[in-house]
XYZ file of C-alpha atoms in Angstrom:
570
model
C 135.191 87.951 129.193
C 134.038 87.436 132.765
C 130.777 85.778 133.605
C 129.379 89.081 134.918
C 129.679 90.611 131.468
C 128.382 87.684 129.452
C 126.622 88.849 126.308
C 123.196 87.226 126.099
C 120.640 86.760 123.356
C 117.165 86.718 124.902
C 114.834 84.070 123.436
C 111.113 84.168 124.110
C 107.646 83.591 122.728
C 104.550 85.491 123.774
C 101.189 86.779 122.618
C 100.319 90.294 121.563
C 98.631 90.819 124.924
C 101.802 89.744 126.757
C 103.817 92.160 124.658
C 101.492 95.001 125.620
C 101.396 93.968 129.279
C 104.828 92.632 130.335
C 103.533 91.667 133.784
C 101.205 89.097 132.195
C 104.028 86.806 131.076
C 106.992 85.331 132.862
C 108.845 85.584 129.553
C 109.452 89.158 130.699
C 110.822 88.205 134.093
C 114.102 89.959 133.245
C 112.292 93.102 132.090
C 112.756 96.266 134.092
C 111.371 99.582 132.920
C 110.969 98.151 129.427
C 114.597 97.017 129.199
C 115.594 93.361 129.206
C 118.195 92.673 131.869
C 120.473 89.645 131.648
C 121.020 87.286 134.600
C 124.029 87.625 136.906
C 125.015 91.068 135.699
C 125.340 90.114 132.044
C 124.044 92.239 129.207
C 121.332 91.549 126.625
C 122.699 92.371 123.179
C 120.039 90.685 121.021
C 116.374 89.833 121.389
C 114.482 87.096 119.524
C 110.765 87.210 120.283
C 108.162 85.258 118.306
C 104.823 86.966 118.862
C 101.570 85.033 118.338
C 103.319 81.890 117.077
C 101.957 78.583 118.327
C 104.217 76.710 120.709
C 103.559 73.540 118.675
C 105.552 75.007 115.755
C 109.183 73.795 116.001
C 111.765 76.537 116.636
C 113.301 75.996 113.204
C 109.966 77.100 111.656
C 109.367 80.115 113.890
C 110.584 83.348 112.244
C 112.685 84.769 115.088
C 113.743 81.431 116.583
C 115.006 80.269 113.178
C 117.147 83.409 112.919
C 118.600 82.674 116.354
C 119.438 79.070 115.445
C 121.037 80.237 112.190
C 123.108 82.786 114.114
C 124.568 80.002 116.300
C 126.711 78.932 113.338
C 128.068 82.438 112.855
C 131.584 82.646 114.363
C 131.189 86.423 114.604
C 127.869 86.335 116.448
C 127.437 89.194 118.887
C 126.322 87.061 121.855
C 128.077 84.478 124.027
C 125.041 82.678 125.451
C 121.263 82.450 125.088
C 118.779 82.882 127.930
C 115.232 81.504 127.678
C 112.560 83.543 129.408
C 109.957 80.796 129.819
C 110.870 77.207 128.841
C 107.291 75.895 128.712
C 106.561 78.490 126.031
C 109.807 78.082 124.127
C 109.709 74.262 123.993
C 106.755 71.987 123.286
C 106.753 68.186 123.489
C 110.154 66.885 122.424
C 111.335 70.156 120.848
C 114.064 70.646 123.451
C 115.627 67.297 122.544
C 115.623 68.251 118.872
C 117.003 71.759 119.427
C 119.555 71.611 122.243
C 122.081 69.521 120.229
C 122.603 72.623 118.049
C 123.662 74.634 121.108
C 125.979 71.793 122.125
C 127.506 71.574 118.661
C 128.251 75.297 118.429
C 129.237 75.465 122.099
C 126.723 78.171 122.979
C 125.407 77.922 126.582
C 121.621 77.875 126.971
C 120.516 79.505 130.219
C 117.147 78.565 131.763
C 115.836 80.343 134.901
C 114.351 77.159 136.405
C 117.756 75.467 136.247
C 119.499 78.437 137.803
C 122.055 78.830 135.038
C 123.176 77.158 131.797
C 121.912 73.695 130.827
C 124.519 71.020 131.553
C 124.311 68.335 128.829
C 125.848 65.786 131.203
C 123.315 66.464 133.963
C 120.414 64.014 133.847
C 118.333 66.210 136.138
C 118.563 69.104 133.685
C 117.443 66.883 130.825
C 114.564 65.549 132.905
C 113.447 69.052 133.914
C 113.404 70.276 130.302
C 111.533 67.170 129.127
C 108.990 67.795 131.866
C 108.487 71.369 130.712
C 107.860 70.107 127.169
C 105.230 67.659 128.447
C 103.602 70.363 130.581
C 103.466 72.669 127.575
C 101.839 70.006 125.408
C 99.292 69.118 128.082
C 98.447 72.761 128.724
C 97.822 73.403 125.052
C 95.561 70.339 124.797
C 93.534 71.426 127.831
C 93.154 74.967 126.486
C 92.015 73.646 123.100
C 89.410 71.380 124.697
C 88.043 74.134 126.946
C 87.836 76.634 124.085
C 86.027 74.241 121.741
C 83.543 73.206 124.429
C 82.794 76.820 125.319
C 82.391 77.871 121.676
C 79.962 75.005 121.030
C 77.846 76.054 124.012
C 77.884 79.742 123.011
C 76.859 78.911 119.439
C 74.027 76.580 120.460
C 72.504 78.333 123.468
C 73.267 81.990 122.782
C 73.760 81.975 119.013
C 76.730 84.258 119.483
C 78.772 85.293 116.459
C 82.129 83.636 117.135
C 84.340 85.590 114.796
C 85.651 85.208 111.297
C 84.427 86.763 108.078
C 80.686 87.335 107.674
C 79.019 85.258 104.945
C 78.387 86.991 101.633
C 75.064 88.758 102.039
C 75.763 89.915 105.581
C 77.856 92.573 107.274
C 79.105 92.925 110.829
C 77.553 95.397 113.240
C 78.467 96.272 116.807
C 76.462 94.334 119.413
C 77.658 96.048 122.568
C 80.472 95.474 125.031
C 81.883 92.018 125.648
C 80.066 90.181 128.485
C 83.389 89.224 130.051
C 84.254 92.225 132.276
C 88.009 91.774 131.783
C 87.668 91.754 127.997
C 85.194 94.619 128.072
C 87.745 96.619 130.064
C 90.241 96.031 127.240
C 87.761 97.520 124.778
C 86.628 94.248 123.183
C 83.138 94.300 121.668
C 80.608 91.742 120.503
C 79.495 91.662 116.872
C 76.393 90.433 115.099
C 75.307 89.782 111.520
C 73.114 92.279 109.672
C 71.733 92.194 106.137
C 73.857 93.598 103.317
C 70.975 94.558 101.036
C 72.880 94.541 97.741
C 74.558 91.176 98.344
C 71.486 89.615 99.968
C 69.519 90.241 96.766
C 72.176 88.294 94.855
C 71.936 85.397 97.330
C 68.157 85.258 96.839
C 68.659 85.301 93.062
C 71.125 82.390 93.256
C 68.664 80.230 95.220
C 65.763 81.184 92.944
C 67.651 80.376 89.739
C 69.038 77.117 91.139
C 65.557 75.914 92.139
C 64.310 77.016 88.702
C 66.726 74.592 87.039
C 69.846 76.625 86.293
C 73.178 74.880 86.856
C 75.981 76.270 89.013
C 78.209 76.999 85.999
C 75.371 78.751 84.154
C 74.603 80.955 87.163
C 78.249 81.990 87.516
C 78.290 83.012 83.845
C 75.009 84.934 84.152
C 76.104 86.809 87.279
C 79.409 87.809 85.681
C 77.753 88.804 82.404
C 75.312 91.035 84.313
C 78.236 92.905 85.887
C 77.454 91.765 89.452
C 80.664 91.797 91.527
C 81.655 88.432 92.968
C 82.118 88.156 96.779
C 85.821 89.053 96.696
C 85.145 92.051 94.434
C 82.106 93.177 96.439
C 84.251 93.298 99.585
C 87.954 93.091 98.585
C 89.107 92.869 102.206
C 87.363 89.500 102.578
C 89.664 87.576 100.242
C 92.693 89.610 99.260
C 94.264 86.578 97.605
C 91.298 86.123 95.241
C 91.389 87.677 91.797
C 87.888 89.194 91.950
C 87.556 89.063 88.163
C 84.508 86.834 87.898
C 82.146 84.581 89.785
C 83.655 81.190 90.477
C 81.613 78.025 90.435
C 82.834 77.180 93.930
C 81.550 80.533 95.268
C 78.049 79.824 93.950
C 78.111 76.328 95.426
C 79.336 77.615 98.809
C 76.423 80.067 98.965
C 73.917 77.327 98.176
C 75.341 75.102 100.925
C 75.613 77.693 103.726
C 72.891 77.098 106.368
C 73.507 80.466 108.023
C 71.316 82.092 105.366
C 68.334 80.618 107.276
C 69.084 82.942 110.209
C 70.674 80.398 112.536
C 74.215 80.460 113.827
C 76.163 77.386 112.721
C 79.518 76.357 114.143
C 81.917 73.432 113.683
C 81.324 73.012 109.958
C 85.094 72.742 109.570
C 87.911 71.620 111.811
C 91.653 72.108 111.954
C 93.620 68.887 111.612
C 97.335 68.774 112.353
C 99.190 66.490 109.952
C 102.892 65.720 109.750
C 104.793 67.821 107.228
C 107.104 64.902 106.468
C 106.392 61.412 107.794
C 110.102 60.572 107.465
C 111.171 63.570 109.573
C 108.778 64.151 112.468
C 111.042 66.888 113.879
C 109.647 69.229 111.212
C 106.395 69.210 113.134
C 102.865 69.505 111.828
C 100.939 71.698 109.429
C 97.316 72.708 109.912
C 94.732 71.692 107.314
C 91.102 72.735 107.249
C 88.721 69.824 106.689
C 84.954 69.535 106.570
C 83.111 67.821 109.397
C 80.172 65.520 108.780
C 76.882 67.384 108.922
C 75.777 65.549 112.072
C 78.657 67.263 113.932
C 77.570 70.790 113.016
C 76.339 72.901 115.934
C 73.155 74.893 115.235
C 71.748 77.657 117.421
C 68.458 76.801 119.080
C 66.858 80.047 117.909
C 67.147 82.356 114.918
C 69.932 84.798 115.800
C 70.198 87.091 112.744
C 67.894 88.165 109.907
C 67.315 85.250 107.495
C 67.837 85.691 103.764
C 66.405 82.305 102.728
C 63.584 80.452 104.485
C 64.087 76.906 105.752
C 61.889 75.264 103.108
C 63.715 76.742 100.107
C 67.084 76.007 101.679
C 66.173 72.345 102.206
C 64.916 72.112 98.622
C 68.277 73.376 97.403
C 70.114 70.834 99.584
C 68.071 67.934 98.203
C 68.746 69.087 94.655
C 72.483 69.441 95.364
C 72.589 65.971 96.935
C 70.891 64.463 93.893
C 73.437 66.058 91.574
C 76.381 65.055 93.742
C 75.181 61.443 93.779
C 75.815 61.280 90.025
C 79.420 62.386 90.326
C 82.201 59.849 89.850
C 84.280 59.265 92.982
C 87.979 58.971 92.191
C 90.230 56.686 94.131
C 92.948 58.447 96.122
C 96.559 58.085 94.993
C 98.477 55.295 96.668
C 101.646 57.389 97.028
C 102.207 61.150 97.418
C 103.846 63.147 94.665
C 106.251 65.977 95.328
C 106.334 69.194 93.323
C 109.470 71.309 93.683
C 107.669 74.515 92.628
C 104.593 74.089 94.809
C 103.144 77.412 95.887
C 105.722 79.591 94.089
C 104.631 79.373 90.430
C 101.944 81.809 89.219
C 100.061 82.229 85.962
C 101.031 85.478 84.240
C 97.535 85.947 82.771
C 95.270 85.685 85.823
C 98.008 85.888 88.525
C 96.698 82.781 90.313
C 98.904 79.993 91.654
C 99.372 77.178 89.188
C 98.421 73.687 90.353
C 100.682 70.664 90.254
C 99.581 67.755 88.072
C 101.249 64.522 87.006
C 101.353 63.657 83.302
C 103.473 61.113 81.451
C 105.311 60.197 84.684
C 106.617 63.727 85.249
C 105.419 66.830 87.112
C 103.555 69.571 85.273
C 101.884 72.778 86.447
C 98.617 74.028 85.082
C 96.146 76.904 85.382
C 92.517 76.058 84.614
C 90.981 79.499 85.202
C 88.105 79.087 82.670
C 86.945 75.823 84.280
C 86.690 77.467 87.710
C 85.553 81.004 86.908
C 82.973 82.438 84.549
C 84.447 83.124 81.119
C 82.488 86.337 80.473
C 85.124 88.343 82.324
C 86.956 90.283 79.588
C 90.110 88.212 80.091
C 91.477 86.074 77.285
C 92.687 82.963 79.000
C 93.415 79.601 77.363
C 91.277 76.754 78.617
C 94.384 75.246 80.226
C 97.896 76.652 80.641
C 100.547 73.937 81.035
C 104.216 74.109 82.022
C 106.604 71.208 82.517
C 108.715 71.351 85.655
C 111.816 70.150 83.808
C 111.634 73.256 81.593
C 112.142 75.516 84.617
C 114.302 73.792 87.233
C 117.696 73.611 85.475
C 117.876 77.322 84.656
C 116.292 78.322 87.969
C 118.896 76.360 89.934
C 121.702 77.740 87.798
C 120.449 81.300 88.425
C 120.309 80.723 92.199
C 123.733 79.097 92.347
C 125.212 81.991 90.370
C 123.530 84.622 92.562
C 124.584 82.902 95.795
C 128.097 82.002 94.709
C 130.550 82.876 97.534
C 132.465 85.203 95.198
C 129.305 87.156 94.392
C 127.626 86.834 97.793
C 128.590 90.307 99.124
C 127.096 91.960 96.043
C 123.940 89.863 96.331
C 123.510 90.788 99.996
C 123.992 94.449 99.110
C 121.300 94.154 96.418
C 118.903 92.596 98.911
C 119.597 95.288 101.508
C 118.915 98.147 99.114
C 116.067 96.521 97.143
C 113.364 97.262 99.718
C 111.481 100.309 98.416
C 108.554 101.833 100.285
C 106.694 103.184 97.244
C 104.573 101.488 94.576
C 106.200 100.277 91.403
C 105.436 102.197 88.170
C 103.227 99.320 87.001
C 101.253 99.327 90.251
C 100.864 103.113 90.061
C 99.565 102.737 86.506
C 97.021 100.148 87.626
C 95.853 102.462 90.390
C 95.385 105.262 87.852
C 93.427 102.871 85.632
C 91.111 102.040 88.549
C 90.559 105.741 89.297
C 89.789 106.451 85.636
C 87.321 103.548 85.603
C 85.503 104.965 88.614
C 85.197 108.349 86.881
C 83.837 106.712 83.719
C 81.276 104.713 85.694
C 80.062 107.906 87.378
C 79.720 109.579 83.947
C 77.825 106.610 82.493
C 75.397 106.568 85.415
C 74.837 110.313 84.973
C 74.136 109.685 81.287
C 71.651 106.980 82.230
C 69.897 109.308 84.682
C 69.735 111.972 81.962
C 67.735 109.653 79.688
C 70.425 107.771 77.764
C 69.657 104.439 76.077
C 69.703 101.854 78.920
C 70.916 99.040 76.640
C 73.875 101.005 75.275
C 74.859 102.645 78.557
C 74.420 99.362 80.419
C 76.907 97.702 78.069
C 79.364 100.557 78.661
C 79.000 100.130 82.429
C 79.529 96.353 82.221
C 82.682 96.650 80.102
C 84.181 99.434 82.223
C 83.426 97.619 85.468
C 85.078 94.462 84.106
C 88.234 96.423 83.188
C 88.240 98.109 86.597
C 87.909 94.763 88.418
C 90.700 93.262 86.296
C 93.035 96.160 87.121
C 92.127 95.949 90.798
C 92.865 92.210 90.867
C 96.256 92.693 89.199
C 97.095 95.487 91.639
C 96.206 93.349 94.667
C 98.182 90.437 93.232
C 101.252 92.675 92.937
C 100.936 94.312 96.344
C 99.659 91.384 98.440
C 103.152 90.457 99.586
C 104.678 93.914 99.328
C 101.825 95.439 101.293
C 102.302 92.917 104.071
C 105.773 94.194 104.778
C 105.962 95.609 108.278
C 109.630 96.444 108.420
C 112.840 96.208 106.455
C 115.200 93.384 107.147
C 118.485 94.557 108.587
C 121.798 93.808 106.896
C 122.646 91.348 109.697
C 119.339 89.469 109.295
C 119.729 89.210 105.527
C 123.346 88.092 105.850
C 122.462 85.377 108.379
C 119.627 84.057 106.221
C 121.623 84.123 102.985
C 124.633 82.425 104.614
C 122.495 79.527 105.802
C 120.819 79.141 102.410
C 124.048 79.481 100.409
C 125.557 76.529 102.298
C 123.073 74.250 100.543
C 123.644 75.590 97.031
C 126.328 73.022 96.220
C 123.816 70.162 96.378
C 120.839 72.057 94.966
C 120.884 70.575 91.477
C 120.816 67.013 92.800
C 118.536 67.623 95.794
C 115.247 65.846 96.412
C 112.183 67.769 95.086
C 110.855 68.165 98.631
C 114.153 69.710 99.767
C 114.129 72.033 96.769
C 110.598 73.144 97.583
C 111.647 73.969 101.149
C 114.664 75.945 99.938
C 112.625 77.885 97.384
C 110.158 78.762 100.135
C 112.976 80.028 102.385
C 114.164 82.246 99.549
C 110.647 83.612 99.086
C 110.696 82.730 95.388
C 107.882 83.916 93.157
C 107.868 82.621 89.581
C 105.468 84.102 87.034
C 104.907 82.144 83.820
C 103.833 84.127 80.748
C 102.605 81.696 78.059
C 101.716 84.547 75.681
C 105.280 85.868 75.335
C 107.534 84.809 72.494
C 109.554 82.992 73.574
C 107.593 81.862 76.632
C 109.179 83.277 79.781
C 109.289 82.677 83.506
C 110.052 85.758 85.583
C 111.865 84.807 88.809
C 111.958 86.991 91.920
C 113.390 86.183 95.343
C 111.564 88.106 98.067
C 113.828 87.142 100.948
C 111.982 87.361 104.237
C 108.481 86.952 102.764
C 108.159 83.476 104.246
C 110.979 83.349 106.776
C 109.918 86.459 108.697
C 107.028 88.845 108.863
C 109.003 91.297 106.830
C 108.996 91.315 103.083
C 111.127 92.686 100.311
C 108.661 94.112 97.761
C 111.160 94.026 94.930
C 113.735 91.685 96.376
C 115.052 90.433 93.054
C 118.424 88.713 93.313
C 119.006 89.757 89.726
C 116.160 92.116 88.769
C 116.929 92.272 85.063
C 117.395 88.525 84.633
C 114.597 86.638 82.903
C 114.809 83.141 81.620
C 112.440 81.402 79.250
C 111.860 78.557 76.838
């Protein structure tokens, strides 16, 4: 093939705004009339664009970039070379040095506009230019972060502006007019402010009153749940779709008691985002972001009251002094001297409450546990053991055997075909049944309220309402747990995308059984595994599903089972 007809894969990274306005980003410098045009008369045959992904994330962890790097190893790939639209957006820090060796190994030219053609690995100037772009990218991101944080602190303190995020329980968002920045106002952006949510605000006032009257946090959570008052995630399910919504948690009550925004002042910088290395022995993996609390002296308060207060300053300070006195009696545990790795971190769920099980170390081996009753009120119509335990060694051997069998080269075509076809658009029969149960509960609640208005016994009807509402909330939580990943699916993965991902993963199957727990955890995450442990079944079972694409891309396979009928248990 001549150079003029070189088949290119276009590699870029941009924001949603850039995608909507191609002129705003040089990543679209080859774009004409909405069509990407390759340099020197070539042709673009594939496009890999990561939208709204931070440049600090290594290419191997970006959804589209990872697919491109995996495709390099495919001898039947449909492109001959890769062209980068904007190197300072594609590469950050030393990412070019960690990525370009893959292009060298698979002999795929990497074209960069600033170089005027493909990168020459023997050319020191090319290497210097790309390293410079990485440094520029890192410096630009640091400057942007500093400017944004400084501006947000000033806006919170002097103007008391609502800076985004979810409103605290007890408030709702209202429109506050057009954005003061003319450019943003022209794009239709609006300001928002906090307004009282009367129903929830009454609950907040009750929590403060009962706490100052001597009730403990656990006791208040039980009382609120027993009285049929929806918890924050049930009151507004869109706030926390990953929460079960079955009962008031002790942490939710504590968070309300500690939130100074109930006094009517805007507060910013209570938490910060820290970037920590994913693996200190492999810095090329990059960082992960962790939210951590700042010391109270670093919080930024507005100078004036900016929204209607729910609690006055005096009662709030009384609650803080009482909380501090109770916290002073708590035993401080020493941190572990060495980290512990759990192969099933984040993929193992409790089959009773559908919450992720936590890793714990007992008798020098990893366990997983669910302590729902110790975190949530127990008056929630759900029968849950005080603690559900599962040993990791009971799961891993059969899980690895199942994966190796499903991804065996002889069975790989059938597995890929299953993954291609197992992407339904409609709800499962179980999810449809839960939705019907919720609808029936709403009808019953309306009937009970009508009975109450007609003069029915308040004690009897009130008990009916409490029980029905608890069943309705339980069904709603199970439905959201089932559809949280399926509902996030934005598109189906193509056969080529699934094949590329499965081929990369299947190459590691031969060493899976003897792999390090951290490597296993990474592989399970790439497969989109979801394990559900049912301790009430006889024998106890763990239902395994592989939702390929749930973590590797924005797509998701709602069913996605490598072997849908296969269950294994102990």
